[in-house]
mmCIF file with all atom_site columns, C-alpha atoms in Angstrom:
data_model
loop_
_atom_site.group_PDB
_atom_site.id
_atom_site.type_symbol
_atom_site.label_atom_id
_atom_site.label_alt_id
_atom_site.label_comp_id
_atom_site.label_asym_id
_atom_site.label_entity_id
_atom_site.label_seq_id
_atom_site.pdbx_PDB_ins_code
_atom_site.Cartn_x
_atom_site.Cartn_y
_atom_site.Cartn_z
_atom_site.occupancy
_atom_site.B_iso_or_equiv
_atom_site.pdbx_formal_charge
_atom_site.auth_seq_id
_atom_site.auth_comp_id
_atom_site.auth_asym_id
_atom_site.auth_atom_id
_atom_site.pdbx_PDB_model_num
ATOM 1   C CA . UNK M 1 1   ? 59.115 -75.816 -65.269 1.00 0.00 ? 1   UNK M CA 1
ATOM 2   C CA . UNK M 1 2   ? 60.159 -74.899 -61.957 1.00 0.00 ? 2   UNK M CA 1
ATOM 3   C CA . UNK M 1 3   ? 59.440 -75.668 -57.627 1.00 0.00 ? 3   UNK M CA 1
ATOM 4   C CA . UNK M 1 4   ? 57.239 -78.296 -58.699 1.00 0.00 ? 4   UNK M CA 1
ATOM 5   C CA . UNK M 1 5   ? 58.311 -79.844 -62.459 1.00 0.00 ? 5   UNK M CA 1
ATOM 6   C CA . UNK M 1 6   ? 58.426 -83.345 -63.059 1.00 0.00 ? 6   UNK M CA 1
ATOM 7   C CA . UNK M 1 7   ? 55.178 -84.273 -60.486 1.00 0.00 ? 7   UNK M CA 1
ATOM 8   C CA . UNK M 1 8   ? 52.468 -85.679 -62.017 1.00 0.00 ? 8   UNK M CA 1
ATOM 9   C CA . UNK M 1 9   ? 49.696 -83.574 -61.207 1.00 0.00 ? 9   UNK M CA 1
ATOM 10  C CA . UNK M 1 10  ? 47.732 -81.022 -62.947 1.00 0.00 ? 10  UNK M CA 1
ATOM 11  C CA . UNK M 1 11  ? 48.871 -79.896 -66.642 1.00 0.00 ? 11  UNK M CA 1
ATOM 12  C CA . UNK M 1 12  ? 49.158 -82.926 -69.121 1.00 0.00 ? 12  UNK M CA 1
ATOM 13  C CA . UNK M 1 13  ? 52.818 -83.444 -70.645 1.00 0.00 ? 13  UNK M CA 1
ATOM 14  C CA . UNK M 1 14  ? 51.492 -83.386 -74.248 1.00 0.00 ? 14  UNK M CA 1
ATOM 15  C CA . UNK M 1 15  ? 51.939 -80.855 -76.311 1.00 0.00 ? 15  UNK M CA 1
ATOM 16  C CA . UNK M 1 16  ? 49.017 -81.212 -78.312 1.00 0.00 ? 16  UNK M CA 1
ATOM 17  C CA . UNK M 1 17  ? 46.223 -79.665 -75.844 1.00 0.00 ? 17  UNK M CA 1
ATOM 18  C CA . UNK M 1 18  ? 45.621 -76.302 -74.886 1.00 0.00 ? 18  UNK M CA 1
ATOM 19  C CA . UNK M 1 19  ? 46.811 -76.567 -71.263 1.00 0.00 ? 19  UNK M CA 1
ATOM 20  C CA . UNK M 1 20  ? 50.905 -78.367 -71.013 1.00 0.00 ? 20  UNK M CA 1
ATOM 21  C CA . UNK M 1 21  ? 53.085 -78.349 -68.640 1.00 0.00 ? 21  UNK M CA 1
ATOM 22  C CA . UNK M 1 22  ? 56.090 -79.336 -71.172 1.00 0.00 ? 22  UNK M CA 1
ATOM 23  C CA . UNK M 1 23  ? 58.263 -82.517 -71.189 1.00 0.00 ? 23  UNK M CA 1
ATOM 24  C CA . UNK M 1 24  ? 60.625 -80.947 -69.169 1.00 0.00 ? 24  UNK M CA 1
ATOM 25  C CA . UNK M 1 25  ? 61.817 -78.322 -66.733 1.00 0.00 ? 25  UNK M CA 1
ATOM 26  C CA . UNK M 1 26  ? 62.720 -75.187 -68.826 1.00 0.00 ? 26  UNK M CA 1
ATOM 27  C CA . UNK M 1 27  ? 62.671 -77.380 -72.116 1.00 0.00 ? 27  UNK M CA 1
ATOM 28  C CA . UNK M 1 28  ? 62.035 -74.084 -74.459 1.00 0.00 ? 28  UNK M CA 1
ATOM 29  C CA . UNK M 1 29  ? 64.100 -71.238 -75.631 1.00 0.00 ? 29  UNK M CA 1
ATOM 30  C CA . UNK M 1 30  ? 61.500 -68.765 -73.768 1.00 0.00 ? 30  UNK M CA 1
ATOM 31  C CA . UNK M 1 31  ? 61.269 -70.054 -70.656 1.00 0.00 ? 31  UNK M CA 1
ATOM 32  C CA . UNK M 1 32  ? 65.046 -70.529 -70.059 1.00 0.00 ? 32  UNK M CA 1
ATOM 33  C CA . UNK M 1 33  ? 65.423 -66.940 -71.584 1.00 0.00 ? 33  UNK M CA 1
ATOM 34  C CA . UNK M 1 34  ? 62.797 -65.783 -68.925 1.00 0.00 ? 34  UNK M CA 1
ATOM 35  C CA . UNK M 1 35  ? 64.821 -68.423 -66.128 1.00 0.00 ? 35  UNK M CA 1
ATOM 36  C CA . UNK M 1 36  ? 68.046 -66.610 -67.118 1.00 0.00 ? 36  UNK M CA 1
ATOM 37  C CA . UNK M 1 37  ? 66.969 -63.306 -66.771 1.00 0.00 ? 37  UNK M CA 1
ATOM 38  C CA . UNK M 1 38  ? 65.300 -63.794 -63.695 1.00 0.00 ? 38  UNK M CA 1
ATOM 39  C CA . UNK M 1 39  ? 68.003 -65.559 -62.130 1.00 0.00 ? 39  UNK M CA 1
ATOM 40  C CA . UNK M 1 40  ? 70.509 -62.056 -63.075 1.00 0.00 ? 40  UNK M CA 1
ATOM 41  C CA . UNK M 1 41  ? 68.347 -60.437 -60.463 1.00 0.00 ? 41  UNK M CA 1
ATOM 42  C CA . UNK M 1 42  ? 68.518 -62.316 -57.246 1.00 0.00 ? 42  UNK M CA 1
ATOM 43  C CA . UNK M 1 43  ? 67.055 -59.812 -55.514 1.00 0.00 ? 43  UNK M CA 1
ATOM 44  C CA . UNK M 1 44  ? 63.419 -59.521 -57.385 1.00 0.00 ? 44  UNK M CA 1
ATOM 45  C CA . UNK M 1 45  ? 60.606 -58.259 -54.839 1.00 0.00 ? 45  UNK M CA 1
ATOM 46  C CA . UNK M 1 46  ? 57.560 -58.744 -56.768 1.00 0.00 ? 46  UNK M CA 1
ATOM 47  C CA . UNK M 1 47  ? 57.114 -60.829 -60.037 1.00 0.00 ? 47  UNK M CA 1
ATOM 48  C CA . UNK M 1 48  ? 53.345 -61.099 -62.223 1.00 0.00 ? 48  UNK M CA 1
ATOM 49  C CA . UNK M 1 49  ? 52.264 -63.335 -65.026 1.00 0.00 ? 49  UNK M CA 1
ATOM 50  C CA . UNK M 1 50  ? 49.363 -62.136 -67.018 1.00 0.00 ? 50  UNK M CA 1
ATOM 51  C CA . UNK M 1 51  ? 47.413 -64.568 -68.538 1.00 0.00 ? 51  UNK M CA 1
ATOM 52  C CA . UNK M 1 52  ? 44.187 -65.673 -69.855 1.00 0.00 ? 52  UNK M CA 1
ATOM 53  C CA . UNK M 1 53  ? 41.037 -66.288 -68.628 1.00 0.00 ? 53  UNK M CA 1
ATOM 54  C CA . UNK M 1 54  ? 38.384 -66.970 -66.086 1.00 0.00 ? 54  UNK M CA 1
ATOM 55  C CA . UNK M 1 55  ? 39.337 -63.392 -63.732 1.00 0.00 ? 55  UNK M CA 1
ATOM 56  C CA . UNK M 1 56  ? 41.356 -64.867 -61.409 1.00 0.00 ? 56  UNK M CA 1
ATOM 57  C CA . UNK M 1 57  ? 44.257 -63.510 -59.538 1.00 0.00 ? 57  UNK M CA 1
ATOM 58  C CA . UNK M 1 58  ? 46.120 -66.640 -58.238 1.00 0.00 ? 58  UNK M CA 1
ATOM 59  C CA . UNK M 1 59  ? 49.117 -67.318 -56.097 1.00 0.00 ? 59  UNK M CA 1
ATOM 60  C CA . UNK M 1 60  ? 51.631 -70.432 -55.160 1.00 0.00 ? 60  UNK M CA 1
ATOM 61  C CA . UNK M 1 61  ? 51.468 -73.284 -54.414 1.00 0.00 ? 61  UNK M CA 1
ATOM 62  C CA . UNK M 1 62  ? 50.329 -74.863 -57.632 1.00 0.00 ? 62  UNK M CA 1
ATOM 63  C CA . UNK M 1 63  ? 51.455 -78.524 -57.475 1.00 0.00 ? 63  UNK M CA 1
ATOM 64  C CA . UNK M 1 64  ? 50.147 -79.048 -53.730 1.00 0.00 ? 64  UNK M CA 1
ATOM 65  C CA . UNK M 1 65  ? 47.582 -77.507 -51.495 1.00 0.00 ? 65  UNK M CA 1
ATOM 66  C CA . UNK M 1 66  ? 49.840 -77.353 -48.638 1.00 0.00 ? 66  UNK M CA 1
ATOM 67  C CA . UNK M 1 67  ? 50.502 -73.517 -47.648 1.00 0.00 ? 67  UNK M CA 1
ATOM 68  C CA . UNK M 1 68  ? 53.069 -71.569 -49.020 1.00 0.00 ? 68  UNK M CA 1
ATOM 69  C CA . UNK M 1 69  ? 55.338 -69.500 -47.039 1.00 0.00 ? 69  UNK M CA 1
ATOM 70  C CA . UNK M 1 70  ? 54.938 -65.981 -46.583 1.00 0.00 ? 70  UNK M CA 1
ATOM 71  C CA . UNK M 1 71  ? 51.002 -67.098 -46.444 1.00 0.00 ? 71  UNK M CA 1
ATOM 72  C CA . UNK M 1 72  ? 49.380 -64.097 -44.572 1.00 0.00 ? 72  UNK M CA 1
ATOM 73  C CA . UNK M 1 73  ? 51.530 -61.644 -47.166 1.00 0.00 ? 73  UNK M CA 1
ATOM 74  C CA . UNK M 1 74  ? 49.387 -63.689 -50.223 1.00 0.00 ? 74  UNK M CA 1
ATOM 75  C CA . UNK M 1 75  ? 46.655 -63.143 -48.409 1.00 0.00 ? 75  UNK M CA 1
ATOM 76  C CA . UNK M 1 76  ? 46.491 -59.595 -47.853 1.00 0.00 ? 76  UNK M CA 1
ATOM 77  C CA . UNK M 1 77  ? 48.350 -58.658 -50.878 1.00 0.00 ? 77  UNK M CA 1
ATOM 78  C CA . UNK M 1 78  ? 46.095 -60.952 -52.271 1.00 0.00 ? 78  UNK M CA 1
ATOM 79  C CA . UNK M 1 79  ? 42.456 -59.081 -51.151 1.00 0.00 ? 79  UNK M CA 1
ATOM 80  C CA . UNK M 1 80  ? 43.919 -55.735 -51.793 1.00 0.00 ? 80  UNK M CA 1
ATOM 81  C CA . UNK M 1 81  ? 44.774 -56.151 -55.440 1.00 0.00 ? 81  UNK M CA 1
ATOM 82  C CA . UNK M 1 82  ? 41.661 -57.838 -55.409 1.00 0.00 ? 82  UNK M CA 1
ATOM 83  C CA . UNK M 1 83  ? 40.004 -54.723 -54.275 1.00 0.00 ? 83  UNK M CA 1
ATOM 84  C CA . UNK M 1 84  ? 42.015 -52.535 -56.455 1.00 0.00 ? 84  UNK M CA 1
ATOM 85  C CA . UNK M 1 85  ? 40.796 -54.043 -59.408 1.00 0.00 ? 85  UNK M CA 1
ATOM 86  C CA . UNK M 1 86  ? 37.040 -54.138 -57.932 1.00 0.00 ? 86  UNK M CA 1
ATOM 87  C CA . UNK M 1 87  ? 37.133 -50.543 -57.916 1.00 0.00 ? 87  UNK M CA 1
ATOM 88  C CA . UNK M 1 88  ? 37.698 -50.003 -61.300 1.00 0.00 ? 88  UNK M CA 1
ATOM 89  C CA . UNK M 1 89  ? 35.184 -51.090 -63.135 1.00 0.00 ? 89  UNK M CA 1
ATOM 90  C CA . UNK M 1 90  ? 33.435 -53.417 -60.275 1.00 0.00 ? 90  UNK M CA 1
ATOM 91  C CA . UNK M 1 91  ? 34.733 -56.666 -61.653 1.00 0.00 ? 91  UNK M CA 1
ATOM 92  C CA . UNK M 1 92  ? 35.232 -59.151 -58.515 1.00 0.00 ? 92  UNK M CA 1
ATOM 93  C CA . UNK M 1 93  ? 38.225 -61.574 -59.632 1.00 0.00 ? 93  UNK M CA 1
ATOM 94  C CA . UNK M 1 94  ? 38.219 -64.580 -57.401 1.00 0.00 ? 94  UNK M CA 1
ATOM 95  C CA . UNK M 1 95  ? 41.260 -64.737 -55.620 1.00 0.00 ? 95  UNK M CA 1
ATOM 96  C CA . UNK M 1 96  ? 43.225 -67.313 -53.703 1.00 0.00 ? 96  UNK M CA 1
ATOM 97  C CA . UNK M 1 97  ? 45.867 -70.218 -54.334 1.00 0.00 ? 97  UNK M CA 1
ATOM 98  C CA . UNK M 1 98  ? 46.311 -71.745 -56.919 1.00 0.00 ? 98  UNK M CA 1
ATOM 99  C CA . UNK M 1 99  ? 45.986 -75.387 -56.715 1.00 0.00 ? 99  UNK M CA 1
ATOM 100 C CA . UNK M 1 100 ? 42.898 -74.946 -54.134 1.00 0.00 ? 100 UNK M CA 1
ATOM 101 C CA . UNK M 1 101 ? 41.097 -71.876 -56.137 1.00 0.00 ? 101 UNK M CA 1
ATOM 102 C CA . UNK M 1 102 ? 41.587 -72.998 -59.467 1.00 0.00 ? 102 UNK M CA 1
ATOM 103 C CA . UNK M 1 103 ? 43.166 -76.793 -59.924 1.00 0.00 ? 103 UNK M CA 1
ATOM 104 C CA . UNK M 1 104 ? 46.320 -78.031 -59.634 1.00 0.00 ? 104 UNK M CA 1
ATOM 105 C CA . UNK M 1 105 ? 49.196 -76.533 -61.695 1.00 0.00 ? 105 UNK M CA 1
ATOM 106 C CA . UNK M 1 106 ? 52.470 -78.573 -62.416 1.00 0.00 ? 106 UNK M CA 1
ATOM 107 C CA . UNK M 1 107 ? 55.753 -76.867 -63.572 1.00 0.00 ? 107 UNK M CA 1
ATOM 108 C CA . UNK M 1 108 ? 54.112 -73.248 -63.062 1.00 0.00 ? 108 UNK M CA 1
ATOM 109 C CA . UNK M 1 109 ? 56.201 -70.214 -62.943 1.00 0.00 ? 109 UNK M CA 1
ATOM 110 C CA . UNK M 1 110 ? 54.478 -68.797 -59.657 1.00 0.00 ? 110 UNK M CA 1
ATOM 111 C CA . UNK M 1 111 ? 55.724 -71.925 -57.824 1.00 0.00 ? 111 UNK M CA 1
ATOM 112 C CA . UNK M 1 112 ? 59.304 -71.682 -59.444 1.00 0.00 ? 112 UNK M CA 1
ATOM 113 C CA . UNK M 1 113 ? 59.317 -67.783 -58.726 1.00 0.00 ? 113 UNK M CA 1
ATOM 114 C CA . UNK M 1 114 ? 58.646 -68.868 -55.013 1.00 0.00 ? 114 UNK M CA 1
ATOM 115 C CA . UNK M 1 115 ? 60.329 -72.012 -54.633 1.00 0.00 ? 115 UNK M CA 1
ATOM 116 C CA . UNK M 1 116 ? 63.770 -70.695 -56.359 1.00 0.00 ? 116 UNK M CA 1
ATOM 117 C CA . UNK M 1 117 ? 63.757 -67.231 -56.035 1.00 0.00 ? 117 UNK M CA 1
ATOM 118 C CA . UNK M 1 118 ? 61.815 -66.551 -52.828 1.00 0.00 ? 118 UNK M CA 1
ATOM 119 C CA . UNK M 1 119 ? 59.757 -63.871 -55.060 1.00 0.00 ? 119 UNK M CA 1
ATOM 120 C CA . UNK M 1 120 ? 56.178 -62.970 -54.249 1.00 0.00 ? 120 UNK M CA 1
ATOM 121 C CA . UNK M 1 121 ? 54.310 -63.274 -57.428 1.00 0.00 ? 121 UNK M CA 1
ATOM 122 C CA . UNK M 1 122 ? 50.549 -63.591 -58.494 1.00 0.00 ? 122 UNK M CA 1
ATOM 123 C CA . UNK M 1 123 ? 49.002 -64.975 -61.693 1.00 0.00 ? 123 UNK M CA 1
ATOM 124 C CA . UNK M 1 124 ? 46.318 -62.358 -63.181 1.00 0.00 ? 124 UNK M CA 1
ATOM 125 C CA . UNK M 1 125 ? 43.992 -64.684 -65.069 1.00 0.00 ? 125 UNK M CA 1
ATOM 126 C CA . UNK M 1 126 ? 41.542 -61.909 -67.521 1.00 0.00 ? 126 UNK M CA 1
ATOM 127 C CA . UNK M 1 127 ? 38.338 -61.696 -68.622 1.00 0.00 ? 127 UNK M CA 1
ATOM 128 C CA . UNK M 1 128 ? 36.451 -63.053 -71.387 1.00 0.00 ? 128 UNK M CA 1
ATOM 129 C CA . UNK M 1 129 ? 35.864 -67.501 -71.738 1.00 0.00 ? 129 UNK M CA 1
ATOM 130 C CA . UNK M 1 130 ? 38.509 -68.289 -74.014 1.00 0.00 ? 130 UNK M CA 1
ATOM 131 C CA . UNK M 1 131 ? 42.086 -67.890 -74.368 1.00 0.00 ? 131 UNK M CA 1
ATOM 132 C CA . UNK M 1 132 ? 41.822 -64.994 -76.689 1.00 0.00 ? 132 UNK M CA 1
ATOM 133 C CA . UNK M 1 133 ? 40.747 -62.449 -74.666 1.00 0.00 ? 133 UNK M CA 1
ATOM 134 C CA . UNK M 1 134 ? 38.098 -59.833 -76.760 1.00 0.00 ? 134 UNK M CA 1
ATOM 135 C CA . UNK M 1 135 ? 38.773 -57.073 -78.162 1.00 0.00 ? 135 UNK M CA 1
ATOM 136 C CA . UNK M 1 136 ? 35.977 -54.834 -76.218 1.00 0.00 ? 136 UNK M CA 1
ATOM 137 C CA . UNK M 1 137 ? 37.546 -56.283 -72.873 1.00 0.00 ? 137 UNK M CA 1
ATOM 138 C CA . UNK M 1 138 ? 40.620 -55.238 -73.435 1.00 0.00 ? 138 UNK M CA 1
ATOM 139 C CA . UNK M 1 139 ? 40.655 -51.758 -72.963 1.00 0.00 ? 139 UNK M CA 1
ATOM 140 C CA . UNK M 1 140 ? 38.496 -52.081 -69.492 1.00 0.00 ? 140 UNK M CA 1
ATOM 141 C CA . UNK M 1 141 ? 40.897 -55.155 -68.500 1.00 0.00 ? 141 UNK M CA 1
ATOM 142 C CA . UNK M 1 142 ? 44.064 -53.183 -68.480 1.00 0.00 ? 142 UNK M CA 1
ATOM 143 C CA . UNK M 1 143 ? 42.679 -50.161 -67.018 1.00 0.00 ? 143 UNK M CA 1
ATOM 144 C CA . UNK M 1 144 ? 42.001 -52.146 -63.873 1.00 0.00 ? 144 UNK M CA 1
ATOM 145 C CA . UNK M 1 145 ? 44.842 -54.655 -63.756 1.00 0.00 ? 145 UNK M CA 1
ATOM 146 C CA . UNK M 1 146 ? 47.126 -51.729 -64.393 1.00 0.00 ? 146 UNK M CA 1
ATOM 147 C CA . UNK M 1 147 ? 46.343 -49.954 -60.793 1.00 0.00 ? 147 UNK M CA 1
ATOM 148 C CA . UNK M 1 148 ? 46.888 -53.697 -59.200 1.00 0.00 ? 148 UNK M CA 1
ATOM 149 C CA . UNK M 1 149 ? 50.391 -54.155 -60.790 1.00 0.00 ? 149 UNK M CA 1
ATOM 150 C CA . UNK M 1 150 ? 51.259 -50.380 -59.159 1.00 0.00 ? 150 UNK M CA 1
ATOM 151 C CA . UNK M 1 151 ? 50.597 -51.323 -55.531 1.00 0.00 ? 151 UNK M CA 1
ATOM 152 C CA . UNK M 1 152 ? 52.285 -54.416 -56.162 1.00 0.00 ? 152 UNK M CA 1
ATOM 153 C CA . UNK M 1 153 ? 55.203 -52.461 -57.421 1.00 0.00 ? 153 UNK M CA 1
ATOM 154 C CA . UNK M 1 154 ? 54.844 -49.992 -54.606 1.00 0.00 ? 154 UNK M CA 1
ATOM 155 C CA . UNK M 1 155 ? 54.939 -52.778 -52.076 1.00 0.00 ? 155 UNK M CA 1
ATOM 156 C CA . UNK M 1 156 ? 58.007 -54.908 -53.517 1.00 0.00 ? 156 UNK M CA 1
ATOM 157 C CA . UNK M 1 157 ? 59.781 -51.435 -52.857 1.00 0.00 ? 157 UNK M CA 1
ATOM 158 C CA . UNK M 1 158 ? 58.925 -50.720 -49.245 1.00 0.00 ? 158 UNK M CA 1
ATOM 159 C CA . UNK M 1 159 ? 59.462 -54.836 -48.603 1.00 0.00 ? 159 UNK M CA 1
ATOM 160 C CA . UNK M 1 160 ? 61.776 -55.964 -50.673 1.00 0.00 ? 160 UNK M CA 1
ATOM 161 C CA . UNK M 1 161 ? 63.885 -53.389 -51.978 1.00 0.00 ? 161 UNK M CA 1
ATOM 162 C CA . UNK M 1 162 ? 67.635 -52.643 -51.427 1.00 0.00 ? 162 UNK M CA 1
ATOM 163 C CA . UNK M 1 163 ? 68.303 -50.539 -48.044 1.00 0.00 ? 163 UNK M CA 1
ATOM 164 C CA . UNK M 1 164 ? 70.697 -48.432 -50.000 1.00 0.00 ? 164 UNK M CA 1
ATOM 165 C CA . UNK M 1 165 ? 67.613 -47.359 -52.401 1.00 0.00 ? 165 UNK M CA 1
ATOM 166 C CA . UNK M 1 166 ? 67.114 -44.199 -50.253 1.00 0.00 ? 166 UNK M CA 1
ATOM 167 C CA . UNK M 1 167 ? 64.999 -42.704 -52.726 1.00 0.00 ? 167 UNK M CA 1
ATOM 168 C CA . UNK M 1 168 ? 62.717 -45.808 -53.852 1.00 0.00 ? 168 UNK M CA 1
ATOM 169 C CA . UNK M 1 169 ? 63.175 -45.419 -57.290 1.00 0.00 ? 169 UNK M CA 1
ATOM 170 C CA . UNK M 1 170 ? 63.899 -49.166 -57.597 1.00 0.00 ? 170 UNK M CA 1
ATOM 171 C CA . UNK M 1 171 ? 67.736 -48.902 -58.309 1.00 0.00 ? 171 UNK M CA 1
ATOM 172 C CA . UNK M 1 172 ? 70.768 -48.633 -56.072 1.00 0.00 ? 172 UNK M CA 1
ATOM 173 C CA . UNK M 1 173 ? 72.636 -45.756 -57.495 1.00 0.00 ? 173 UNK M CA 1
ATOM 174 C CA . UNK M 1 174 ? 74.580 -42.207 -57.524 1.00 0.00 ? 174 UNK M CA 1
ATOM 175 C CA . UNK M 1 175 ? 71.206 -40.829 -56.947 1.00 0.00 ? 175 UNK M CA 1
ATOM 176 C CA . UNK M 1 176 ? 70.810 -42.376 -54.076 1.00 0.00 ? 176 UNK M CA 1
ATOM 177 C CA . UNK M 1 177 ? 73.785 -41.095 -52.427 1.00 0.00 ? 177 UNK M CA 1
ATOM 178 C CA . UNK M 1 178 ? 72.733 -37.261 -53.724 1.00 0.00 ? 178 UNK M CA 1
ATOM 179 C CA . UNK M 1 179 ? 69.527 -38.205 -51.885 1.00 0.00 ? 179 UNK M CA 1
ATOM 180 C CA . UNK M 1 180 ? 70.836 -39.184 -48.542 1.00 0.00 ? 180 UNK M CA 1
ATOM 181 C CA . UNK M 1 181 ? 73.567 -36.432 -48.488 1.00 0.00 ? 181 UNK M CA 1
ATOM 182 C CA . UNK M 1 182 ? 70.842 -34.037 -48.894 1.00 0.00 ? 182 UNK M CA 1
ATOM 183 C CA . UNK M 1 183 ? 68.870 -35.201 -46.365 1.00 0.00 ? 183 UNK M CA 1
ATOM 184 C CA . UNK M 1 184 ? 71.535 -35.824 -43.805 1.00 0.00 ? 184 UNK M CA 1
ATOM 185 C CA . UNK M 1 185 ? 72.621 -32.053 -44.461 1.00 0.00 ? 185 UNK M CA 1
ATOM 186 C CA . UNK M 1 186 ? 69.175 -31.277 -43.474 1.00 0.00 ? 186 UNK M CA 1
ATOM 187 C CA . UNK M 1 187 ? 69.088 -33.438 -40.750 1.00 0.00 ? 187 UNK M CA 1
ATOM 188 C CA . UNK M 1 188 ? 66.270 -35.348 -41.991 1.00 0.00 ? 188 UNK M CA 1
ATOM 189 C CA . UNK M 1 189 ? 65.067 -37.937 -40.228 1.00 0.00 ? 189 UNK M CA 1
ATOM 190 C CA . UNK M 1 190 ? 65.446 -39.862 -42.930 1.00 0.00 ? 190 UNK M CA 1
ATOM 191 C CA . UNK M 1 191 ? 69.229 -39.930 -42.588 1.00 0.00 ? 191 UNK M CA 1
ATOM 192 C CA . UNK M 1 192 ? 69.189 -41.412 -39.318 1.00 0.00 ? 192 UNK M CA 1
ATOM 193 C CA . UNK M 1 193 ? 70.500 -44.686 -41.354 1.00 0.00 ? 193 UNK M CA 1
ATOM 194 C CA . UNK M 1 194 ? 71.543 -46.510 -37.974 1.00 0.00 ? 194 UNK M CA 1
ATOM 195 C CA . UNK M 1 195 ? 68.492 -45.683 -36.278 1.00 0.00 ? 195 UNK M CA 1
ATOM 196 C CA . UNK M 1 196 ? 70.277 -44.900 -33.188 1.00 0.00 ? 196 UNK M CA 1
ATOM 197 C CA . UNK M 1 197 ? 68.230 -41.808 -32.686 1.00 0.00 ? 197 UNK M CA 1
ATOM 198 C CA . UNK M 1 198 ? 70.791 -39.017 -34.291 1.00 0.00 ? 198 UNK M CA 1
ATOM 199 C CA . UNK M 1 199 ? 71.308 -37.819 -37.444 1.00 0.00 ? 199 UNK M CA 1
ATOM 200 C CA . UNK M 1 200 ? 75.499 -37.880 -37.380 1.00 0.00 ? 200 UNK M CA 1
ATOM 201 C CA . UNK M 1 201 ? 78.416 -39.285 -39.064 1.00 0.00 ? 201 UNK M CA 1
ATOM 202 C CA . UNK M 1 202 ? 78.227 -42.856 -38.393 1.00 0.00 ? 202 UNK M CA 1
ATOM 203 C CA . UNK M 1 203 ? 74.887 -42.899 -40.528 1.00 0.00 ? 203 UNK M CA 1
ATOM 204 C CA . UNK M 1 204 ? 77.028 -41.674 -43.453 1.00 0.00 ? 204 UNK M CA 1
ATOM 205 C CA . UNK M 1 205 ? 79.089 -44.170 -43.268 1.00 0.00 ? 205 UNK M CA 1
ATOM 206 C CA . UNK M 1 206 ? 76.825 -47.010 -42.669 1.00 0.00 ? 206 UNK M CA 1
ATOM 207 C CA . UNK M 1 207 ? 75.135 -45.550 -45.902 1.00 0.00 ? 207 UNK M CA 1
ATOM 208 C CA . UNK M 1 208 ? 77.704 -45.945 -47.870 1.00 0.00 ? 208 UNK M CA 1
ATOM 209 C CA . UNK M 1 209 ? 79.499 -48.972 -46.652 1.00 0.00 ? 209 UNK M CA 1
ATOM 210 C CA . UNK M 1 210 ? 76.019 -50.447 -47.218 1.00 0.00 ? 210 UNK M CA 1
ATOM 211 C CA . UNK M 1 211 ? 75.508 -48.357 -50.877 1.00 0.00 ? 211 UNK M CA 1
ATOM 212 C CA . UNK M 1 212 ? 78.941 -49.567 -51.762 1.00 0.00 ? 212 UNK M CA 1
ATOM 213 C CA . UNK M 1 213 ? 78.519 -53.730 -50.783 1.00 0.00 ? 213 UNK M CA 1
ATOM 214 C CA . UNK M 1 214 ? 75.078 -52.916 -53.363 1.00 0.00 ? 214 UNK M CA 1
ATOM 215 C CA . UNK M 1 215 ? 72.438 -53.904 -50.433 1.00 0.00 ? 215 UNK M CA 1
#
């Protein structure tokens, strides 16, 4: 369960179909495990479920067609991993949100990603017409979802990562500061961390101060 739990709409609460949306927000050892974790990571940029089927790639809101925020960023993020995955093995996956593309979707984790967490996420739905996705598709299947979940990757870091990640690895650490040192001895742009226009002291110390608070 999650933004949109408890509304009646979409997903059944049975448990005896193939589509549920459970009896209750984060009613099962998995999802609070997966809650819990997320939560130890304010800070997540970019989060994907992978599921099957139908080749979809699908994106909040789920329980309501009203727009999410951050709209044009679906969008365009959206039709580029869209593309990406085209141009593997030219395989269009419709692509849009979810409770207007596909149907609507009660308790889903793309709405609690956005709703709690303020994540982007998508929803990769795979090939094949049944929940068990065939074994000759899934070989092909990863090889062009794989290139979709990079760029996604690569844009959480330019967007949403930490300021003191100098060298976009995806972590704040001592290798960052061994990054910016370097650069600011070589009077690298780069190390013009105030961006007043000159590579001096004061950016060393807004690195850190900023390195140091963990932004």
């Amino acid at each position: 369960g999650g933004h949109s739990a408890g509304r009646d709409c979409g997903a059944p609460g049975s448990t005896r179909g193939s589509v549920s949306r459970g009896r209750a927000p984060s009613r099962e050892p998995e999802t609070q495990a997966r809650r819990d974790w997320s939560l130890s990571s304010p800070r997540r940029g970019m989060q994907s479920d992978i599921h099957s089927y139908g080749q979809y790639i699908l994106w909040p809101w789920g329980y309501t067609g009203a727009q999410p925020p951050h709209a044009s960023t679906f969008d365009s993020l959206g039709a580029e991993i869209r593309n990406i995955v085209h141009s593997v093995h030219n395989r269009w996956y419709a692509a849009g949100q979810c409770y207007t593309l596909l149907y609507p979707v009660s308790g889903g984790s793309i709405d609690w990603f956005l709703g709690e967490m303020d994540t982007i996420n998508f929803s990769f739905e795979l090939r094949g017409n049944d929940f068990v996705l065939p074994p000759s598709e899934i070989i092909p299947n990863g090889e062009e979802v794989y290139p979709a979940l990079v760029r996604m990757i690569d844009w959480a870091v330019e967007n949403r990562g930490s300021p003191a990640d100098f060298n976009r690895d995806g972590a704040s650490d001592t290798l960052d500061v061994l990054a910016f040192l370097n650069a600011w001895a070589a009077a690298d742009p780069r190390a013009d961390y105030d961006g007043n226009g000159t590579v001096n002291t004061q950016d060393v110390l807004a690195f850190l101060n900023a390195w140091n608070a963990g932004c």
